[in-house]
Amino acid sequence: MLIVMDKKASPKQIQQVVEAIESKGYMARPIPGGDRVSIGILNNKGPVDSGLFISLPGVKEAICVTRPYKLVSREIKPDHTLIKVGAVTIGNGHLTIMAGPCAIESESQAMTIAEKVKASGAHIFRGGAYKPRTSPYTFQGMGLDGLKILAKIRDTFDMPVITEVMDNETFDLVETYADIVQIGTRNMQNFSLLKRAGKSKRPVMLKRGMSATLEELLMAAEYILEAGNSNVILCERGVRTFVRHSRNTLDLSVVPVIHKESHLPVIIDPSHAAGKRDQVIPLSRASVAVGAHGLMVEVHHDPQNAMSDGAQSLLPEQFDQLVKEAQSLFKIVRPR
Amino acid sequence: MLIVMDKKASPKQIQQVVEAIESKGYMARPIPGGDRVSIGILNNKGPVDSGLFISLPGVKEAICVTRPYKLVSREIKPDHTLIKVGAVTIGNGHLTIMAGPCAIESESQAMTIAEKVKASGAHIFRGGAYKPRTSPYTFQGMGLDGLKILAKIRDTFDMPVITEVMDNETFDLVETYADIVQIGTRNMQNFSLLKRAGKSKRPVMLKRGMSATLEELLMAAEYILEAGNSNVILCERGVRTFVRHSRNTLDLSVVPVIHKESHLPVIIDPSHAAGKRDQVIPLSRASVAVGAHGLMVEVHHDPQNAMSDGAQSLLPEQFDQLVKEAQSLFKIVRPR
Amino acid sequence: MLIVMDKKASPKQIQQVVEAIESKGYMARPIPGGDRVSIGILNNKGPVDSGLFISLPGVKEAICVTRPYKLVSREIKPDHTLIKVGAVTIGNGHLTIMAGPCAIESESQAMTIAEKVKASGAHIFRGGAYKPRTSPYTFQGMGLDGLKILAKIRDTFDMPVITEVMDNETFDLVETYADIVQIGTRNMQNFSLLKRAGKSKRPVMLKRGMSATLEELLMAAEYILEAGNSNVILCERGVRTFVRHSRNTLDLSVVPVIHKESHLPVIIDPSHAAGKRDQVIPLSRASVAVGAHGLMVEVHHDPQNAMSDGAQSLLPEQFDQLVKEAQSLFKIVRPR
Amino acid sequence: MLIVMDKKASPKQIQQVVEAIESKGYMARPIPGGDRVSIGILNNKGPVDSGLFISLPGVKEAICVTRPYKLVSREIKPDHTLIKVGAVTIGNGHLTIMAGPCAIESESQAMTIAEKVKASGAHIFRGGAYKPRTSPYTFQGMGLDGLKILAKIRDTFDMPVITEVMDNETFDLVETYADIVQIGTRNMQNFSLLKRAGKSKRPVMLKRGMSATLEELLMAAEYILEAGNSNVILCERGVRTFVRHSRNTLDLSVVPVIHKESHLPVIIDPSHAAGKRDQVIPLSRASVAVGAHGLMVEVHHDPQNAMSDGAQSLLPEQFDQLVKEAQSLFKIVRPR
């Protein structure tokens, strides 16, 4: 941490800051500049709370220099994390396609879609059994019955399944049926849930919060790793901005920065970002081109009658075409 | 809902939309305009999923006309909700001041601060026992010991207490000790927690999510009311924007709109919005002036050594001055 | 426009709105709904000002149904606009690469870079002669001398040039030397400049404002077309959001929506969005994959000593590799 | 500036950065930390371009420590700037009310409103003669005729007038008629216009851009001061965020930070921020309470027939009430 003093800070004020730093067991190193003094804090183990110093007289601001995350950091673990789920590997060098309906609505709906996405080349089946919904009056998911349908899909089509967990009460259950447990956008900083996920044997896909910074996303993942589970997949799904032509703004710039800062794989969900089918295909192409390790795409054979998110679900034939294009694009951009 | 057609939509396409609407049991009413046709959807009970129509050929967009919330809406309950906690009333005509440290750190710290804020005129004591922290490596709160200290403060100073609940596992415990249960920003759309809060006997203060729209905030409150608890206090605490001179951007415009849309009281937390002590006092004044029903302010007698959020905590003497000003301002702007 | 009434609006209030609409020469069509009445406004030529009605008693809100833009709209001109500059065509079916330094710094700097980007396959040379700078104390561009260097580059390398115009005073001059005139982000709603650009014989590249909605961007283009110049290229260069890991957030979702709403070509500038070299290459790939008609990329042979934007400039060998990849990606995603 | 190195940066890479810093004539001071080295840059006059260093091998990031603005900074000029316009003083200790219609529509409209706002206690009359409009098809202002009406108002009511200038072509004219020249939101970084404003004899009110940071606003003001005009008034008018219940989000937190960073006065325009009349009064109260030096409010005696912004204009009787409240609030919060 660097404490920046006012231009007119007195020597006594500077001395007070130095003493405050030293009283915490850190080392203080004043750096006289052209028009003001800054004071570096050294020898700290772990994060320093800027609040300790920012309100001292003569202090202009406190600037964080180091990163607060450790276990997720590429500086600590330079090699890529590869996550194996059955025969599928997620991470550097692989393009993993997850596809399926927003929600499991019935066995026949789910099986129909699963058969189609499998045939098109999807690696993992997605489908919600517990659904976080903005309104208490809309469909909340099939619950345990939905989980059982997912298990049947895995067995029938030899395809791992991913589904969302919403709370600690149902975590055991979800974990029993799912190959990958998903933590949703609205729960990215549900720290109780993150701690529980850290004790799971299953890989966890952690979706970025609607307005989470990259640092907050990585710190949320840090909770899971710190609690013992190092199989974490990050997922970008659009952030909230002033923009109104798409539901959220897909932040593809996060992908190269994640590659640089962390060893964890990153998947893109263009369906939720776009909110409209027309945008899903071009954004999927862009997601592969920017270097993501995979896509999560909503597909429905009868979107007009879908119980949720019909407007953003691809038709199976659109998805089929998309997988072909994605694989072609991936050949060009894949790391060598 | 209003379905807007393309300028060049054919009569057949318009007919298809009409049929799709009617097949759901709604009534369709086409409205020929100057250069395009729109189609109104009537006779719907509850929200209509725009996804059902937006992907039909010839449809340009679907516009929501009605509000999705019911129980929280002033259209349904025109009179103000007043919430009584001990001798304190929260809501229209009252200015309620909640104050205390970010976190309960020890009995002596909490008692010292409680005595001071009580003397200055605070109505309710705040203090965190379970702390949601971005980093797993920072202080996570005293837990049950913190709750017990809160109970002692209530008994000693005859002051109701408010504290945050982070998960369903600890809800029973928190509810036992707290007079008002707080749901934090990061949990605003933790729907399992909202449903549990709906079964509580305690009033619930629901903080707006970091990038929640007003509609999402009201729908989150709707979850609590729908589950049976109508004593909900809304809390604005700043939203995430591009701005960097304050930690979050306090959105005071939400206050008059909440007054118009909902009967629920609204409290402002300027401490978390600002993140810096210098901004807390002017933003508190503005919060009273804009018509909020109260303030929640962080106060610490020794902010340099606070375990969290020291930089934004007021000193007791600053708080004392603030309460006086707030009461003076409230006399001018209070509804008559 | 649709006027939505309060649930409890009285018949008299509804009648007042109808009369207000008719007094403006429009037609009013009330639409009784399940729980409230809406009133459609018909027969309007041009935009209706919602302010005329929103403050009448009993009115809840006014919703715009039609689009305010005309000449830029694909509903009015369904076929793609193709813009020819010398031997280069910009628009559907083409991938146009514009490259060069942020600023023209000297003849030798510009000629060195021009030679390299031409050899790598760039179609158009970019370089600023008049530079909009946040600080009055930093390099403001070479002005006329810079324009003359651009002219020399065009003649030497047989390459059209694009450069920014900052005001009406220098428009004649810039127009004389440039093949495409660029209007920068900060001037997107400088309406005097837009009107002047509408009288230019040169194609105009209009960059999206830092927080402009798509509608505002298209309306700014509408100013140029309305004044007589239909050769407008739109440019996405990142928007301002809460995100801090990149300078701006590149909004690639705007590309498919522009394709749908407008016939104008769209170019992506990933250099300004990213602000950091590491992100420029992956974002360029994504820009091609999402369906943009071209890229504008900053290249510098000696970025350490660049007078502006060195950190985001590609080295010539990076650019060479990028052009190859971009062309490969374009073959896969180009419209057929 | 502080250059932060990677954890694994080699001594040779550190040495290269030191040399790069010294080659620019600055002094480099390496600061060894717990797990990485940072390098302070000293002895720089004026801003350092981070681009010069950020792309060197082993560099993680570059952090700006000093502020880029000078003349507007309170560190350089600690005493408040007071601006006198006729008998009115704007700045610390004063609450200045500017009021009038969005646009001058006719002599009778303007005179009617001027008489009313004068009677209610407004100090300065506002009204647009040149109007920046999103659409080329809407009313663009009366131009010179509007300016002449403003002059008549000044003479008749002994009230200074403020009006917007849109370009350098009309600057001479506007300056001749106006007492304060306003630069609008969309032109905040129209640097040619700022330079011209710097040569004006009139005070300039500079409105914050829709997504301008405080630093950018202050740097835009710096352009005007640097060119010779030190009479600059800053104006907050709402920023663009994800929020939809108000047109823009009024950022009141900027007021205390401006007071701290700069000696220039700051005025709030709640009318444009809100976009709806209902919000203007509470936001005006909050603006006074937060410590602004004044308000700019739109007032219209016949908003239903206003040619622009009718929905956000107060009625004269509402304005009358507002002025009374504002003065009462100001007595409580004014600096002593």
PDB file of C-alpha atoms in Angstrom, chain A residues 152-275:
ATOM      1  CA  LYS A 152     -31.232 -39.733 -16.541  1.00  0.00           C
ATOM      2  CA  ILE A 153     -29.785 -37.527 -19.271  1.00  0.00           C
ATOM      3  CA  ARG A 154     -26.250 -38.206 -18.068  1.00  0.00           C
ATOM      4  CA  ASP A 155     -26.878 -41.931 -18.131  1.00  0.00           C
ATOM      5  CA  THR A 156     -28.727 -41.999 -21.427  1.00  0.00           C
ATOM      6  CA  PHE A 157     -26.435 -39.742 -23.436  1.00  0.00           C
ATOM      7  CA  ASP A 158     -23.151 -40.251 -21.574  1.00  0.00           C
ATOM      8  CA  MET A 159     -22.930 -36.526 -21.012  1.00  0.00           C
ATOM      9  CA  PRO A 160     -21.976 -34.738 -17.777  1.00  0.00           C
ATOM     10  CA  VAL A 161     -24.567 -32.299 -16.482  1.00  0.00           C
ATOM     11  CA  ILE A 162     -24.321 -28.878 -14.871  1.00  0.00           C
ATOM     12  CA  THR A 163     -27.058 -27.275 -12.782  1.00  0.00           C
ATOM     13  CA  GLU A 164     -27.416 -24.382 -10.375  1.00  0.00           C
ATOM     14  CA  VAL A 165     -27.441 -24.591  -6.597  1.00  0.00           C
ATOM     15  CA  MET A 166     -29.257 -21.804  -4.779  1.00  0.00           C
ATOM     16  CA  ASP A 167     -28.654 -22.488  -1.110  1.00  0.00           C
ATOM     17  CA  ASN A 168     -26.883 -24.635   1.440  1.00  0.00           C
ATOM     18  CA  GLU A 169     -30.072 -26.550   2.274  1.00  0.00           C
ATOM     19  CA  THR A 170     -30.190 -28.140  -1.169  1.00  0.00           C
ATOM     20  CA  PHE A 171     -26.442 -28.328  -1.758  1.00  0.00           C
ATOM     21  CA  ASP A 172     -26.096 -32.004  -0.767  1.00  0.00           C
ATOM     22  CA  LEU A 173     -28.871 -32.913  -3.135  1.00  0.00           C
ATOM     23  CA  VAL A 174     -27.585 -30.921  -6.077  1.00  0.00           C
ATOM     24  CA  GLU A 175     -24.097 -32.267  -5.542  1.00  0.00           C
ATOM     25  CA  THR A 176     -25.401 -35.816  -5.625  1.00  0.00           C
ATOM     26  CA  TYR A 177     -26.957 -35.404  -9.044  1.00  0.00           C
ATOM     27  CA  ALA A 178     -24.786 -32.841 -10.807  1.00  0.00           C
ATOM     28  CA  ASP A 179     -21.335 -33.260 -12.335  1.00  0.00           C
ATOM     29  CA  ILE A 180     -20.658 -29.551 -12.099  1.00  0.00           C
ATOM     30  CA  VAL A 181     -22.369 -27.302  -9.565  1.00  0.00           C
ATOM     31  CA  GLN A 182     -23.161 -23.799 -10.763  1.00  0.00           C
ATOM     32  CA  ILE A 183     -23.284 -20.732  -8.510  1.00  0.00           C
ATOM     33  CA  GLY A 184     -25.360 -18.034 -10.144  1.00  0.00           C
ATOM     34  CA  THR A 185     -24.774 -14.356 -10.733  1.00  0.00           C
ATOM     35  CA  ARG A 186     -26.960 -13.233  -7.852  1.00  0.00           C
ATOM     36  CA  ASN A 187     -25.102 -15.497  -5.426  1.00  0.00           C
ATOM     37  CA  MET A 188     -21.538 -14.625  -6.442  1.00  0.00           C
ATOM     38  CA  GLN A 189     -21.012 -12.983  -3.072  1.00  0.00           C
ATOM     39  CA  ASN A 190     -23.206 -15.307  -1.025  1.00  0.00           C
ATOM     40  CA  PHE A 191     -20.244 -16.160   1.142  1.00  0.00           C
ATOM     41  CA  SER A 192     -21.970 -18.962   3.063  1.00  0.00           C
ATOM     42  CA  LEU A 193     -22.682 -20.681  -0.227  1.00  0.00           C
ATOM     43  CA  LEU A 194     -19.104 -20.144  -1.415  1.00  0.00           C
ATOM     44  CA  LYS A 195     -17.727 -21.735   1.753  1.00  0.00           C
ATOM     45  CA  ARG A 196     -19.994 -24.733   1.269  1.00  0.00           C
ATOM     46  CA  ALA A 197     -18.910 -25.012  -2.351  1.00  0.00           C
ATOM     47  CA  GLY A 198     -15.342 -25.077  -1.138  1.00  0.00           C
ATOM     48  CA  LYS A 199     -16.097 -28.335   0.647  1.00  0.00           C
ATOM     49  CA  SER A 200     -17.710 -29.973  -2.370  1.00  0.00           C
ATOM     50  CA  LYS A 201     -16.066 -32.776  -4.330  1.00  0.00           C
ATOM     51  CA  ARG A 202     -17.639 -31.395  -7.510  1.00  0.00           C
ATOM     52  CA  PRO A 203     -16.150 -28.748  -9.771  1.00  0.00           C
ATOM     53  CA  VAL A 204     -17.918 -25.427  -9.318  1.00  0.00           C
ATOM     54  CA  MET A 205     -18.785 -22.955 -12.063  1.00  0.00           C
ATOM     55  CA  LEU A 206     -18.929 -19.468 -10.540  1.00  0.00           C
ATOM     56  CA  LYS A 207     -20.796 -16.833 -12.534  1.00  0.00           C
ATOM     57  CA  ARG A 208     -19.654 -13.247 -12.330  1.00  0.00           C
ATOM     58  CA  GLY A 209     -22.018 -10.935 -10.457  1.00  0.00           C
ATOM     59  CA  MET A 210     -24.002  -8.382 -12.423  1.00  0.00           C
ATOM     60  CA  SER A 211     -21.668  -5.577 -11.411  1.00  0.00           C
ATOM     61  CA  ALA A 212     -18.713  -7.453 -10.002  1.00  0.00           C
ATOM     62  CA  THR A 213     -15.224  -6.240 -10.722  1.00  0.00           C
ATOM     63  CA  LEU A 214     -12.693  -8.809 -11.834  1.00  0.00           C
ATOM     64  CA  GLU A 215     -11.090  -8.541  -8.420  1.00  0.00           C
ATOM     65  CA  GLU A 216     -14.361  -9.355  -6.670  1.00  0.00           C
ATOM     66  CA  LEU A 217     -14.926 -12.337  -8.967  1.00  0.00           C
ATOM     67  CA  LEU A 218     -11.458 -13.658  -8.213  1.00  0.00           C
ATOM     68  CA  MET A 219     -11.912 -13.079  -4.473  1.00  0.00           C
ATOM     69  CA  ALA A 220     -15.197 -15.008  -4.592  1.00  0.00           C
ATOM     70  CA  ALA A 221     -13.325 -17.870  -6.261  1.00  0.00           C
ATOM     71  CA  GLU A 222     -10.648 -17.487  -3.594  1.00  0.00           C
ATOM     72  CA  TYR A 223     -13.286 -18.337  -0.964  1.00  0.00           C
ATOM     73  CA  ILE A 224     -13.915 -21.657  -2.708  1.00  0.00           C
ATOM     74  CA  LEU A 225     -10.247 -22.527  -3.174  1.00  0.00           C
ATOM     75  CA  GLU A 226      -9.413 -21.454   0.344  1.00  0.00           C
ATOM     76  CA  ALA A 227     -12.052 -23.841   1.688  1.00  0.00           C
ATOM     77  CA  GLY A 228     -10.462 -26.729  -0.173  1.00  0.00           C
ATOM     78  CA  ASN A 229     -11.933 -27.021  -3.671  1.00  0.00           C
ATOM     79  CA  SER A 230      -9.528 -25.993  -6.409  1.00  0.00           C
ATOM     80  CA  ASN A 231     -11.759 -27.020  -9.319  1.00  0.00           C
ATOM     81  CA  VAL A 232     -13.356 -23.684 -10.107  1.00  0.00           C
ATOM     82  CA  ILE A 233     -14.512 -22.502 -13.515  1.00  0.00           C
ATOM     83  CA  LEU A 234     -15.178 -18.778 -13.940  1.00  0.00           C
ATOM     84  CA  CYS A 235     -18.085 -17.640 -16.095  1.00  0.00           C
ATOM     85  CA  GLU A 236     -18.647 -14.243 -17.710  1.00  0.00           C
ATOM     86  CA  ARG A 237     -22.333 -13.608 -18.463  1.00  0.00           C
ATOM     87  CA  GLY A 238     -22.610  -9.891 -19.086  1.00  0.00           C
ATOM     88  CA  VAL A 239     -22.512  -6.952 -16.722  1.00  0.00           C
ATOM     89  CA  ARG A 240     -24.995  -4.225 -16.011  1.00  0.00           C
ATOM     90  CA  THR A 241     -24.349  -0.944 -17.795  1.00  0.00           C
ATOM     91  CA  PHE A 242     -26.376   1.963 -19.164  1.00  0.00           C
ATOM     92  CA  VAL A 243     -26.805   0.064 -22.450  1.00  0.00           C
ATOM     93  CA  ARG A 244     -30.343  -0.870 -23.457  1.00  0.00           C
ATOM     94  CA  HIS A 245     -30.020  -2.715 -26.748  1.00  0.00           C
ATOM     95  CA  SER A 246     -28.919  -5.903 -24.996  1.00  0.00           C
ATOM     96  CA  ARG A 247     -30.011  -7.170 -21.600  1.00  0.00           C
ATOM     97  CA  ASN A 248     -26.495  -6.968 -20.214  1.00  0.00           C
ATOM     98  CA  THR A 249     -23.210  -5.951 -21.757  1.00  0.00           C
ATOM     99  CA  LEU A 250     -20.976  -8.936 -22.417  1.00  0.00           C
ATOM    100  CA  ASP A 251     -17.536  -7.935 -21.162  1.00  0.00           C
ATOM    101  CA  LEU A 252     -15.219  -9.927 -23.391  1.00  0.00           C
ATOM    102  CA  SER A 253     -12.194  -7.898 -22.323  1.00  0.00           C
ATOM    103  CA  VAL A 254     -12.289  -9.832 -19.062  1.00  0.00           C
ATOM    104  CA  VAL A 255     -11.101 -12.978 -20.826  1.00  0.00           C
ATOM    105  CA  PRO A 256      -7.519 -11.957 -21.658  1.00  0.00           C
ATOM    106  CA  VAL A 257      -7.188 -10.315 -18.255  1.00  0.00           C
ATOM    107  CA  ILE A 258      -8.350 -13.478 -16.472  1.00  0.00           C
ATOM    108  CA  HIS A 259      -5.833 -15.462 -18.516  1.00  0.00           C
ATOM    109  CA  LYS A 260      -3.145 -13.116 -17.274  1.00  0.00           C
ATOM    110  CA  GLU A 261      -4.210 -12.846 -13.632  1.00  0.00           C
ATOM    111  CA  SER A 262      -5.447 -16.367 -12.916  1.00  0.00           C
ATOM    112  CA  HIS A 263      -4.868 -19.983 -13.824  1.00  0.00           C
ATOM    113  CA  LEU A 264      -8.581 -20.838 -13.734  1.00  0.00           C
ATOM    114  CA  PRO A 265     -10.560 -21.600 -16.909  1.00  0.00           C
ATOM    115  CA  VAL A 266     -13.218 -19.179 -18.122  1.00  0.00           C
ATOM    116  CA  ILE A 267     -16.478 -19.922 -19.924  1.00  0.00           C
ATOM    117  CA  ILE A 268     -18.794 -17.394 -21.598  1.00  0.00           C
ATOM    118  CA  ASP A 269     -22.576 -17.419 -21.363  1.00  0.00           C
ATOM    119  CA  PRO A 270     -23.778 -15.207 -24.226  1.00  0.00           C
ATOM    120  CA  SER A 271     -27.429 -16.206 -23.810  1.00  0.00           C
ATOM    121  CA  HIS A 272     -28.003 -14.346 -20.557  1.00  0.00           C
ATOM    122  CA  ALA A 273     -25.897 -11.401 -21.651  1.00  0.00           C
ATOM    123  CA  ALA A 274     -27.870 -10.887 -24.836  1.00  0.00           C
ATOM    124  CA  GLY A 275     -31.367 -11.770 -23.759  1.00  0.00           C
TER     125      GLY A 275
END
